[in-house]
Coordinates of C-alpha atoms in Angstrom, one line a residue:
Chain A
X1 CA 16.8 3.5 -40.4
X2 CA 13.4 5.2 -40.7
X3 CA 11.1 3.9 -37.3
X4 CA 8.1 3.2 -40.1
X5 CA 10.9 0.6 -42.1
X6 CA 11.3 -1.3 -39.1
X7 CA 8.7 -4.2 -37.7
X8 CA 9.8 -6.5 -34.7
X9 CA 9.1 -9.7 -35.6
X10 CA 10.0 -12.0 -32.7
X11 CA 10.9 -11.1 -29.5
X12 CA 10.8 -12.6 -25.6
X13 CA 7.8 -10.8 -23.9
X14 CA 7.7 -7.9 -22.1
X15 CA 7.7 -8.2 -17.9
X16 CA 7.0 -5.9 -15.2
X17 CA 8.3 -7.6 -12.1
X18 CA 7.4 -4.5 -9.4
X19 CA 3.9 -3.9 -9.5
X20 CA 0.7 -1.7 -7.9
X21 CA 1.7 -3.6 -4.7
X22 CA 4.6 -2.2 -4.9
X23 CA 3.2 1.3 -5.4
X24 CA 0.7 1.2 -2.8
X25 CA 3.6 0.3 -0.1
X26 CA 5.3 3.7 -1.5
X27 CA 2.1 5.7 -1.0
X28 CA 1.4 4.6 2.8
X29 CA 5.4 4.9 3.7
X30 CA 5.1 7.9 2.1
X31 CA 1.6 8.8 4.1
X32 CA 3.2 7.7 7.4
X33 CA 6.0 9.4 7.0
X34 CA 4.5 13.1 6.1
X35 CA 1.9 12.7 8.7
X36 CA 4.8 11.9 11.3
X37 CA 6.7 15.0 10.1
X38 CA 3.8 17.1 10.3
X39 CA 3.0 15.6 14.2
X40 CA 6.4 16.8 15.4
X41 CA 6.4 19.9 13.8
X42 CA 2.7 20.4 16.2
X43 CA 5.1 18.6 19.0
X44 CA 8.4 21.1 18.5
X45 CA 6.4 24.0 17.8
X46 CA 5.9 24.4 21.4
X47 CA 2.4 26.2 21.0
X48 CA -0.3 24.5 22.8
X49 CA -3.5 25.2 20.0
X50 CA -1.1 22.9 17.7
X51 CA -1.3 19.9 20.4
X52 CA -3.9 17.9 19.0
X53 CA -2.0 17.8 15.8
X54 CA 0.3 16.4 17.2
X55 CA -1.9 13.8 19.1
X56 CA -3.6 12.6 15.4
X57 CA -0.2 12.1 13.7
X58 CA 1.0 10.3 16.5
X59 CA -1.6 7.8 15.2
X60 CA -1.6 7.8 12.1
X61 CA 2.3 7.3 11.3
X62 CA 3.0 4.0 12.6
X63 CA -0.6 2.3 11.7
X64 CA 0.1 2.9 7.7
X65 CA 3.5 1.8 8.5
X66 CA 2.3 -1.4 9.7
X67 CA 0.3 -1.4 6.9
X68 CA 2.8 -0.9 4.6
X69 CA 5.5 -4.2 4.6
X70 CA 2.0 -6.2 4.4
X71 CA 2.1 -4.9 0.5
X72 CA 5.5 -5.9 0.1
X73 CA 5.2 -9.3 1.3
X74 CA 2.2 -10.2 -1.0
X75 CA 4.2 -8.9 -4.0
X76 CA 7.4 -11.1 -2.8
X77 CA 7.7 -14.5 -4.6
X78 CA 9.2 -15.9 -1.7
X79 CA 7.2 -14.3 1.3
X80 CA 8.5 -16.9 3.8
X81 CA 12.3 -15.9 2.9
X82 CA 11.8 -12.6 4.2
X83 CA 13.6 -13.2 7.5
X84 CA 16.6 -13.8 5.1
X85 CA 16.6 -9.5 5.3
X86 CA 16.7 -9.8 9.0
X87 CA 19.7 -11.3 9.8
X88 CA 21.6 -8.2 9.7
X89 CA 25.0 -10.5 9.6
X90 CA 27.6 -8.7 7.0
X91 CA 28.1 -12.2 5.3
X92 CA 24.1 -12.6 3.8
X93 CA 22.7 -8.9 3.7
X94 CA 24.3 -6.7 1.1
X95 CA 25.4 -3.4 2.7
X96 CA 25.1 -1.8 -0.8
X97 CA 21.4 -2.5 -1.6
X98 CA 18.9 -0.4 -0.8
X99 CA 16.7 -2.5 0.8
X100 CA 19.1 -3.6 3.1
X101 CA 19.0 0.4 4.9
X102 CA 15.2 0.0 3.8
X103 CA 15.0 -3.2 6.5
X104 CA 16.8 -1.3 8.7
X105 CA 14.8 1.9 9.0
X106 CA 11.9 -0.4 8.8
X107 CA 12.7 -1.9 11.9
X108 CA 14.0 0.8 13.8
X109 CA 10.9 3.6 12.9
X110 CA 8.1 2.2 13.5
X111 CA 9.1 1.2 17.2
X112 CA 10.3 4.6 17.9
X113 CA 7.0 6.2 16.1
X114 CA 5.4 4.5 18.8
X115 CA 7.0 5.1 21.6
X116 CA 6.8 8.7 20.3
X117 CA 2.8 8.0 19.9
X118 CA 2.8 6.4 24.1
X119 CA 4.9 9.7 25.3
X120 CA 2.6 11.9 23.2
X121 CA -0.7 10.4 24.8
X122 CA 0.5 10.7 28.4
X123 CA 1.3 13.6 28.2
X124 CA 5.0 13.5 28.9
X125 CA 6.0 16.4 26.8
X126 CA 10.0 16.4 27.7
X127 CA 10.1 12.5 26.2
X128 CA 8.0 13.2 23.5
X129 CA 9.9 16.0 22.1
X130 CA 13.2 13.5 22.7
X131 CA 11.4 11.0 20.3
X132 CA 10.3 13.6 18.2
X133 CA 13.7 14.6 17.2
X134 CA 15.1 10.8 16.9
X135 CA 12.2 9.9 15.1
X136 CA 12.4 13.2 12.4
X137 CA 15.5 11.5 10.5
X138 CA 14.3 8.1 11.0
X139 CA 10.4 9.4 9.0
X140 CA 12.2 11.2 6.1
X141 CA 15.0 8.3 5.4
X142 CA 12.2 5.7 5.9
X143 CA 10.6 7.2 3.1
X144 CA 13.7 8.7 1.3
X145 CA 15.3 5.0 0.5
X146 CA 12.2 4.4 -1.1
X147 CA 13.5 6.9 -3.6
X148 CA 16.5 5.2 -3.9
X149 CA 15.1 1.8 -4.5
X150 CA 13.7 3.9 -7.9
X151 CA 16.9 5.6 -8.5
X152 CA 19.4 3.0 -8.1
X153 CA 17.1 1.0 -11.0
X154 CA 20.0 1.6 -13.5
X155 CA 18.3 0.0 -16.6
X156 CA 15.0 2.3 -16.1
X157 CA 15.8 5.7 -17.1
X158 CA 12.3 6.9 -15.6
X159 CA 14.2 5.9 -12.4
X160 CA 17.8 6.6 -12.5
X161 CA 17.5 10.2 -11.6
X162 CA 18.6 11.8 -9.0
X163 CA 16.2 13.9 -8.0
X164 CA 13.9 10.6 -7.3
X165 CA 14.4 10.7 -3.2
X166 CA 13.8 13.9 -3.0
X167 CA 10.6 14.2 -5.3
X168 CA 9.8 11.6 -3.1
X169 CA 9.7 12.7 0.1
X170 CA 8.1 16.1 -1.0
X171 CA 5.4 13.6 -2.1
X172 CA 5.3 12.0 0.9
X173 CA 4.8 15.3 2.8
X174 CA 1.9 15.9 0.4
X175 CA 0.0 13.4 0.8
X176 CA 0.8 12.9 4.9
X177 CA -0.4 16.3 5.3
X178 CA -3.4 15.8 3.1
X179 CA -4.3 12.6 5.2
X180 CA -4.0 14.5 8.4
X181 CA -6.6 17.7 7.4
X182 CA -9.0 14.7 7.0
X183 CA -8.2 12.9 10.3
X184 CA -8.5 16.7 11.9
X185 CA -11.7 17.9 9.9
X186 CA -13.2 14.3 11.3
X187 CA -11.7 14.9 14.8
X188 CA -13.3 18.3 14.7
X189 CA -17.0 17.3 13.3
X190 CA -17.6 14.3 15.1
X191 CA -15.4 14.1 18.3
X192 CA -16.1 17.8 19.4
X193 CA -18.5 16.4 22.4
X194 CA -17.9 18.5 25.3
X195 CA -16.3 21.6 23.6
X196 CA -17.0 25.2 23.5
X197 CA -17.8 26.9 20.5
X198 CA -14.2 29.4 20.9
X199 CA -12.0 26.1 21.4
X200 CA -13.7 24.4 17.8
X201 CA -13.2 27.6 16.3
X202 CA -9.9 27.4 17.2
X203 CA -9.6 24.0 16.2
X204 CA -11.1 25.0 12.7
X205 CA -8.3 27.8 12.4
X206 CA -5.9 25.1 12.8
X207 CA -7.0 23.1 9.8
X208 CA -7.1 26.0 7.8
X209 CA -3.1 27.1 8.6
X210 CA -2.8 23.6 8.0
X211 CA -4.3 23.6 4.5
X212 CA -2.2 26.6 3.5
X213 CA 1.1 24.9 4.1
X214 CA -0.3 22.2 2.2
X215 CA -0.3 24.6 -0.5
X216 CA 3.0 25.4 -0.2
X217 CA 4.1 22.0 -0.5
X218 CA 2.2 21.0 -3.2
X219 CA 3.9 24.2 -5.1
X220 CA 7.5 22.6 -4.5
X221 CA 6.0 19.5 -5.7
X222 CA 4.9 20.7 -9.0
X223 CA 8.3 22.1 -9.7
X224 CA 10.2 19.5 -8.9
X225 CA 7.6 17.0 -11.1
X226 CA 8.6 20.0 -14.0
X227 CA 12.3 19.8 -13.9
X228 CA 12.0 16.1 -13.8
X229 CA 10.1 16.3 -17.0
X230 CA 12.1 18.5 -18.5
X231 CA 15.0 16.5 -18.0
X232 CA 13.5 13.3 -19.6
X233 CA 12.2 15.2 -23.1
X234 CA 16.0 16.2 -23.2
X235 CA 18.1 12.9 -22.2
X236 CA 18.5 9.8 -23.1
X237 CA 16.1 7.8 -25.7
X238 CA 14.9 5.7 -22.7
X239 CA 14.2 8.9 -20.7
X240 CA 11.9 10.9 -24.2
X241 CA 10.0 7.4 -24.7
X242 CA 9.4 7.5 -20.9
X243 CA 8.3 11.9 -21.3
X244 CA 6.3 10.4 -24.1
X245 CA 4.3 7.5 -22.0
X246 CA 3.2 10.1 -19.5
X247 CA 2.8 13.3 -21.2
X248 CA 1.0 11.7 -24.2
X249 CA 1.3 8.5 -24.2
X250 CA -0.3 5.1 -22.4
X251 CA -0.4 7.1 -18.7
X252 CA -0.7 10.4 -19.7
X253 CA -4.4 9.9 -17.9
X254 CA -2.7 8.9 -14.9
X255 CA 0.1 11.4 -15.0
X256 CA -1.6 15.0 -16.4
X257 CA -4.9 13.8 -16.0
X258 CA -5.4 12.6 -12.1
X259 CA -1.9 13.5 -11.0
X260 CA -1.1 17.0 -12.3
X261 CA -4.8 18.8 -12.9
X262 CA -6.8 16.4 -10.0
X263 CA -4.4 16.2 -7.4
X264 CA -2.3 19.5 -7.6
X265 CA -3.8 22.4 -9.7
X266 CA -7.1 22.0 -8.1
X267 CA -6.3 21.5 -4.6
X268 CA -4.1 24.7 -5.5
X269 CA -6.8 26.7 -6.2
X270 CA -8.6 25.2 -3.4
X271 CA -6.5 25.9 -0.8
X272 CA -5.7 29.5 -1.9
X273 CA -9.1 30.6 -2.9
X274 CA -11.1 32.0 -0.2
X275 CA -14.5 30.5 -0.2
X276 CA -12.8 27.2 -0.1
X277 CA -9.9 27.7 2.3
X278 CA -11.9 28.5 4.8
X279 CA -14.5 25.6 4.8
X280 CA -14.1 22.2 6.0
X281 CA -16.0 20.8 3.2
X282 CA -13.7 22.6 0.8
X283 CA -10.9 21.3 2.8
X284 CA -11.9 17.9 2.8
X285 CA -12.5 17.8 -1.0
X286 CA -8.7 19.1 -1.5
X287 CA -7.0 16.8 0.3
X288 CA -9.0 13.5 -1.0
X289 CA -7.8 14.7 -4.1
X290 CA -4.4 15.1 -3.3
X291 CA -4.4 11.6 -1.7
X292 CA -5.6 10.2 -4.8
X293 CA -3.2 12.2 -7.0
X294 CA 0.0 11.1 -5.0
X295 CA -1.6 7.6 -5.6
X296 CA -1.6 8.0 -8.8
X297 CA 2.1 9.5 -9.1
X298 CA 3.4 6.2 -7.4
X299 CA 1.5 4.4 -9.8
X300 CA 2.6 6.4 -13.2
X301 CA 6.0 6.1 -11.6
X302 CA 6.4 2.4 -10.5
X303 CA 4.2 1.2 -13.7
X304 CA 5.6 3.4 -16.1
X305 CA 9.1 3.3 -15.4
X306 CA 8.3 0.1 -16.2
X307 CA 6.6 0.3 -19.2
X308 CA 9.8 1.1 -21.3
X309 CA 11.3 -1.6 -23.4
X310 CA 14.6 -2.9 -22.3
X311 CA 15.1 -6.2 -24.9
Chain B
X1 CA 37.0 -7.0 -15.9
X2 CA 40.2 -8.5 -18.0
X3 CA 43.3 -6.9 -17.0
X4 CA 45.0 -4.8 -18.8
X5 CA 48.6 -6.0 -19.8
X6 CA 51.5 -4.1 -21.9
X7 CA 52.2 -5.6 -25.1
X8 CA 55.8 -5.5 -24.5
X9 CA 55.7 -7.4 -21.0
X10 CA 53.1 -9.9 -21.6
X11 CA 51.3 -11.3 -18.3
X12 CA 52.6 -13.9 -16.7
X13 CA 50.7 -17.0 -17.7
X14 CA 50.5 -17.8 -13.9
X15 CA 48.9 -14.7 -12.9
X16 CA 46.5 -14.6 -15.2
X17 CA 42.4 -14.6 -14.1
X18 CA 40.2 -16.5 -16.2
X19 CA 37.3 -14.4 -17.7
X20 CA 34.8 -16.1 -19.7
X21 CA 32.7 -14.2 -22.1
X22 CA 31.0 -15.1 -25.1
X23 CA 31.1 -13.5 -29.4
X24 CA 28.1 -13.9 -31.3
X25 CA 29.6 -13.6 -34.7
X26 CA 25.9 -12.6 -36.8
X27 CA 27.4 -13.0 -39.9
X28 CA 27.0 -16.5 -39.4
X29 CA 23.7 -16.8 -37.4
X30 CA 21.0 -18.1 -39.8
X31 CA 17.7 -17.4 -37.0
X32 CA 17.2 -21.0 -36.1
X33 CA 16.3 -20.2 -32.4
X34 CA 18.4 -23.8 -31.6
X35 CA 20.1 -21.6 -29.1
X36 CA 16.3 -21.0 -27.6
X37 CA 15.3 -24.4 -27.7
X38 CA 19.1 -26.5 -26.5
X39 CA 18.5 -23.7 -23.4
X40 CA 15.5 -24.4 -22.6
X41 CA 15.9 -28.0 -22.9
X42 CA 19.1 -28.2 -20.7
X43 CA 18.3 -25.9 -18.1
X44 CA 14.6 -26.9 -18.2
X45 CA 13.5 -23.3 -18.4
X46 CA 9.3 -22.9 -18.1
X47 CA 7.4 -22.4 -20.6
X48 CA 7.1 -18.6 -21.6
X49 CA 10.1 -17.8 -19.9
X50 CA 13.7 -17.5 -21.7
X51 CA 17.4 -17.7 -20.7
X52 CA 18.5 -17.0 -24.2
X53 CA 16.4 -16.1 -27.3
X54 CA 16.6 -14.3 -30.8
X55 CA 15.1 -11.3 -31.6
X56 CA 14.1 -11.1 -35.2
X57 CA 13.5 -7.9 -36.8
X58 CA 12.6 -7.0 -40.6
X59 CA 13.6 -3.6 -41.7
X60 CA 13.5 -1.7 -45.1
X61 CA 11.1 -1.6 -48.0
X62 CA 10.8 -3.7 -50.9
X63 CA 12.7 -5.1 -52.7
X64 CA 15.2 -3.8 -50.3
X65 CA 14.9 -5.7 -47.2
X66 CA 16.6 -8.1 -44.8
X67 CA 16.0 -9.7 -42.1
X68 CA 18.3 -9.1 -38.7
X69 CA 19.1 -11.4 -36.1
X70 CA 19.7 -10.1 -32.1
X71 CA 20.3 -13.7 -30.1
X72 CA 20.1 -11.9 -26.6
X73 CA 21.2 -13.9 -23.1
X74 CA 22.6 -12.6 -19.7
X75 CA 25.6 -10.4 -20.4
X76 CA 26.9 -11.7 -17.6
X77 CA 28.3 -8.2 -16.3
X78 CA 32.0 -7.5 -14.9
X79 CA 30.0 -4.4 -13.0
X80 CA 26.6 -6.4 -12.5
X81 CA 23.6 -3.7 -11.2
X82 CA 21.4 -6.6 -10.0
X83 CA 24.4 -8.0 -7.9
X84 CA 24.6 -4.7 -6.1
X85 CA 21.1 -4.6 -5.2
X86 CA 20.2 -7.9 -4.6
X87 CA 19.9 -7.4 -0.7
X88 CA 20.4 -11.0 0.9
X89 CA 23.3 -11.6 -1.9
X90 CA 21.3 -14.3 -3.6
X91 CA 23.2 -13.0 -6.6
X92 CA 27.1 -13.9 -6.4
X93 CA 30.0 -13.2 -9.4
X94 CA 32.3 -16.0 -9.7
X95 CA 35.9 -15.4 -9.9
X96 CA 36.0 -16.2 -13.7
X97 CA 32.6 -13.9 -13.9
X98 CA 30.5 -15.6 -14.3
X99 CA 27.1 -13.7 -12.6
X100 CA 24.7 -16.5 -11.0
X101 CA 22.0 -16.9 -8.6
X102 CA 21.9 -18.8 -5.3
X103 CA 18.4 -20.6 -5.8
X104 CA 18.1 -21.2 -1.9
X105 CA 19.0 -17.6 -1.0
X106 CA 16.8 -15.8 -3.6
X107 CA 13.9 -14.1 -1.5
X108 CA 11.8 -13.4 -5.1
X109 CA 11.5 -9.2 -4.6
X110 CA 12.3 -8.8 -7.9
X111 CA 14.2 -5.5 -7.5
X112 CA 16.8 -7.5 -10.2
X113 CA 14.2 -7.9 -12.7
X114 CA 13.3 -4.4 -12.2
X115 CA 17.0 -2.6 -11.9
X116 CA 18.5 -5.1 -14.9
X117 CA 19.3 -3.2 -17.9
X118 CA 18.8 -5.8 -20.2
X119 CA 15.8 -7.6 -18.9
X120 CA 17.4 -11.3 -19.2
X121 CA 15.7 -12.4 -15.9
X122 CA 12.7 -14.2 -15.2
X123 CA 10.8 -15.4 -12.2
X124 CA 10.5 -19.2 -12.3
X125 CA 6.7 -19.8 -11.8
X126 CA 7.3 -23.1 -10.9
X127 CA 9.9 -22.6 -8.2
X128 CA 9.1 -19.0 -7.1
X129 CA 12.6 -17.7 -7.8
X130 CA 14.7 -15.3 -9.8
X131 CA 16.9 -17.3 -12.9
X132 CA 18.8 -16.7 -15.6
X133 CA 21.5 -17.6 -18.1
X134 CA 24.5 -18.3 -16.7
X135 CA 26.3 -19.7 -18.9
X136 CA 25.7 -22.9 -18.2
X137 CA 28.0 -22.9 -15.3
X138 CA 27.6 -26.6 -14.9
X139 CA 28.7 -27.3 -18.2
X140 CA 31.6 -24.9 -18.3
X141 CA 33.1 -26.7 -14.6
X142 CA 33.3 -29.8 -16.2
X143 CA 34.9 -28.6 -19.4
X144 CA 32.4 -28.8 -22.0
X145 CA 30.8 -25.7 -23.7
X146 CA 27.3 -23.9 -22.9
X147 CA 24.5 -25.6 -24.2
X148 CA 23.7 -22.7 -26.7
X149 CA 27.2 -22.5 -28.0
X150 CA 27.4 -26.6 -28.5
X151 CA 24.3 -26.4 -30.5
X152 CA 24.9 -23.6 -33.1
X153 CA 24.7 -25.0 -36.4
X154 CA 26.4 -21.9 -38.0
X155 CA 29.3 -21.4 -35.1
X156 CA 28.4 -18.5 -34.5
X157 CA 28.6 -18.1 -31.0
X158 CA 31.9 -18.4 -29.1
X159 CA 32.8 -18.9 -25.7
X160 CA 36.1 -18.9 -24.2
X161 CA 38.4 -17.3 -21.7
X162 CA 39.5 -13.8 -23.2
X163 CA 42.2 -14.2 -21.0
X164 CA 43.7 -16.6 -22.7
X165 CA 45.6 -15.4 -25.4
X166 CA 45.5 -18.8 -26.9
X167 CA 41.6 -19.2 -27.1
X168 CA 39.7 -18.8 -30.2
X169 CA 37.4 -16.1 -28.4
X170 CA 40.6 -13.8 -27.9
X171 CA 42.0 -14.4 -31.1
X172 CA 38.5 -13.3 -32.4
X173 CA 38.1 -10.6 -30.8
X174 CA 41.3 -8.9 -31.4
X175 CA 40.9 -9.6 -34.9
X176 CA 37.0 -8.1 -35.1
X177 CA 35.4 -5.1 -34.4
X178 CA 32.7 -5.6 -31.7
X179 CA 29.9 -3.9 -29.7
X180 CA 28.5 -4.7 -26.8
X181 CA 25.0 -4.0 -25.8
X182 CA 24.3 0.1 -24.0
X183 CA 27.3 0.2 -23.5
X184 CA 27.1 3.7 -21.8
X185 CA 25.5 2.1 -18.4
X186 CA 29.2 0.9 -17.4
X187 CA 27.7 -2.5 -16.8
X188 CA 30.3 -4.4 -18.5
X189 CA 29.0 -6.6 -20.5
X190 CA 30.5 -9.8 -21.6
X191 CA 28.4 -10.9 -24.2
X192 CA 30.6 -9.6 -27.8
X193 CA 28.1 -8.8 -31.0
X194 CA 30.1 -9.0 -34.4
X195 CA 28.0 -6.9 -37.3
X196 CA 24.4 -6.3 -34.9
X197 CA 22.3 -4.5 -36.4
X198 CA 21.7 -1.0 -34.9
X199 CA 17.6 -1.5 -35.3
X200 CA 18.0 -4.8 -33.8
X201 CA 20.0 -3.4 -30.3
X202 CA 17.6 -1.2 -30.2
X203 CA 14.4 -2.2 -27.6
X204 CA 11.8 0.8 -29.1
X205 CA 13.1 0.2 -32.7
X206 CA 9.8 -1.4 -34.5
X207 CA 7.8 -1.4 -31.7
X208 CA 4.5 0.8 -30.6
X209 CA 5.5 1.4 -26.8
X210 CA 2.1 2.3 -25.9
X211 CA 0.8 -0.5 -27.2
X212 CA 3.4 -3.5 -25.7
X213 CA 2.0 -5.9 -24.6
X214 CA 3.1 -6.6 -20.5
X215 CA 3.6 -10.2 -19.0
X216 CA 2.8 -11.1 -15.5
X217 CA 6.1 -11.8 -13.5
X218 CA 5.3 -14.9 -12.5

């Protein structure tokens, strides 16, 4: 029947049980883990001009992680169930959900992020590289499940792709690398006490290699956000009426508007062009806006998978 | 999931597993939302919240129009989604599947809610958990019918083993043709529609999506 001949009369409302708490836990696992991955590669690189990289992701990695669970537990109904996950007996956890491995790697990363963090500090570079290469697994599956919480929601079809964990985690690297030019352009303007001029030039070099791969990133990003559009304007009904809330729709502000031109196309151009990739205030501009861009991809996906009818 | 058995070597009657499921026969529902209210009375479900409720829709143009009926409730899945990702197994499938809830289990993260195809569940405000139709499991254990079913003043609904070759819901079925809602997720559903209309299964059909209006979960 012609859409126009139809009219809904009655109908039980409309819920969205996962909401911006929800969203924000995504975006600082995600945060934590890209910073984390970006520390090791400073750790494993084995140059000593990357060290201090290494130093600042050490930080910053398990202090959003703590962060983090704090979200979820405001948006659970139950808060003071949540030991109920943390039995880890087979007969009351179920092995198939994905918040079961989510407990799990939620457990287990954060304390080896900061052992990582103690080994880094003193110095001991043998035991840091160890925790280095447990912990690289341990950062991109803490973050990865997340993806699958979104996928494995059969009834959305926003969600039920597979390419969620993966768009994921590219996110993640984003928005972790984003967070850790600012925490080095910060490092390098107001901590410098004591410094020659060659070793903050060299420092300054860093941040700009740093902002390039950045770049890079944000490219693979963009393509994988593309063929996940494309794929929704040609499957299901569920998937075009989900194209349609973000590419013109309720969030298409959120999505084209803050995620796509704000947080990727401009950093883009920032990052490549010249005048801008070579200047820390240009630097720190690009990544604020990629932060806030990745926030707003959490929130056009957790809110408007949502946003599709199911009843 | 009934099992399948040859029509030359019938089952043994011994053998068989119950399976209850339910046929909403909408040549005979009227739209008097007694389903709605003998739900929410026996299984005193809060107020804006639904186990079971009819979704009216009007479609064509005058004079030609009609009015379409979709009474909706938990299909009470053979390959439930929200039982495979509730994580602490609050959500348990009987052997006669039935899908239920463990109210003392449930932790409230909502990730049913969110991964349910069909949208039946609800947070109870009150009690800060995840509920939903059952079919009135209570009722069925001591032999009497859902509350919804007992109530329809048209008979439409039915509810019965469809294992039992005997039962009115298996003679009905085999003798209908019936659709079940997206039936493409593999969910299994158990809930049988006779005649739905196709405006009426469908959840964008007659609706603005950027313009829905969005509820609070609890």
């Amino acid at each position: 029947m012609d859409p126009s001949n139809v009219n809904l009369l009655y109908n039980s409302p409309h819920q969205i049980p996962l909401g911006i708490l929800l969203a924000q836990y995504f975006y600082l696992t995600g945060l934590s883990a890209g910073s984390f991955v970006v520390s090791v590669i400073a750790i494993l690189g084995g140059k000593t001009e990357y060290k201090p990289l290494g130093k600042i992701g050490a930080v910053v990695a398990p202090l959003c992680l703590i962060l983090a669970p704090m979200n979820l537990l405001v948006e659970m109904a139950q808060p003071l169930r949540a030991w109920h996950l943390m039995t880890y007996l087979p007969g009351y956890i179920n092995p198939k959900s994905p918040i079961t491995y989510g407990v799990m790697l939620l457990t287990a990363y954060p304390i080896s992020a900061i052992i990582y963090a103690f080994f880094v500090y003193t110095g001991n570079m043998k035991m840091s590289k160890v925790f280095a290469i447990i912990g690289i697994p341990l950062a991109i599956s803490v973050h990865g499940y997340t993806g699958f919480i979104i996928a494995l929601g059969k009834g959305r079809a926003l969600w039920n792709t597979a390419l969620m964990p993966t768009l994921f985690i590219v996110s993640a690297m984003v928005s972790g690398i984003a967070l850790m030019i600012l925490a080095a352009i910060i490092r390098n303007v107001y901590f410098s006490q004591g410094k020659t001029e060659e070793e903050i030039e060299a420092d300054r070099k860093l941040i700009y290699g740093l902002g390039k791969f950045l770049g890079a990133v944000i490219i693979f990003d963009l393509f994988l956000i593309l063929n996940a559009v494309l794929v929704l304007l040609t499957s299901s009904k569920g998937a075009w009426h989900a194209a349609e809330l973000l590419l013109w729709g309720r969030y298409s502000l959120d999505f084209l508007g803050v995620e796509i031109l704000l947080g990727s196309v401009i950093p883009l151009f920032m990052v490549f062009y010249p005048k801008t990739a070579t200047s820390l205030k240009g630097l720190t501009i690009a990544s604020i806006l990629v932060m806030v861009g990745i926030y707003a991809m959490r929130y056009s996906v957790v809110i408007g998978g949502q946003s599709v009818p199911l009843h | 999931m009934p099992e399948k058995s040859s029509p030359i070597a019938p089952a043994d009657d011994e053998k068989r597993k119950t399976r209850y499921a339910m046929v909403i026969d909408l040549r005979h529902c009227v739209g008097c939302h007694s389903c709605s209210v003998a739900c929410k009375s026996e299984n005193e479900v809060p107020l804006g919240k639904f186990r079971s409720w009819v979704k009216v829709i009007e479609k064509g143009r005058y004079p030609d129009v009609s009015r379409q009926f979709l009474p909706s409730l938990c299909n009470n899945c053979a390959n439930p989604i929200c039982n495979r990702n509730c994580p602490v197994r609050a959500t348990y499938i009987r052997p006669d599947g039935i899908v239920g809830v463990n109210q003392h289990r449930c932790i409230g993260c909502m990730y049913c809610m969110a991964s349910c195809p069909y949208d039946v569940r609800y947070i109870n405000p009150l009690r800060k958990i995840v509920q939903k139709c059952f079919f009135c499991d209570h009722r069925v254990d001591k032999g009497l019918e859902p509350a919804c079913v007992e109530t329809c003043l048209g008979k439409a609904r039915i509810f019965g083993d469809i294992n039992d070759p005997n039962s009115e819901i298996a003679q009905v079925m085999s003798t209908n043709p019936v659709v079940t809602l997206k039936p493409d997720l593999g969910t299994e559903p158990h809930v049988f529609y006779i005649a739905a209309d196709y405006d009426a299964m469908d959840p964008t059909s007659g609706v603005d999506i950027n313009f829905i209006l969005f509820e609070e979960p609890y």
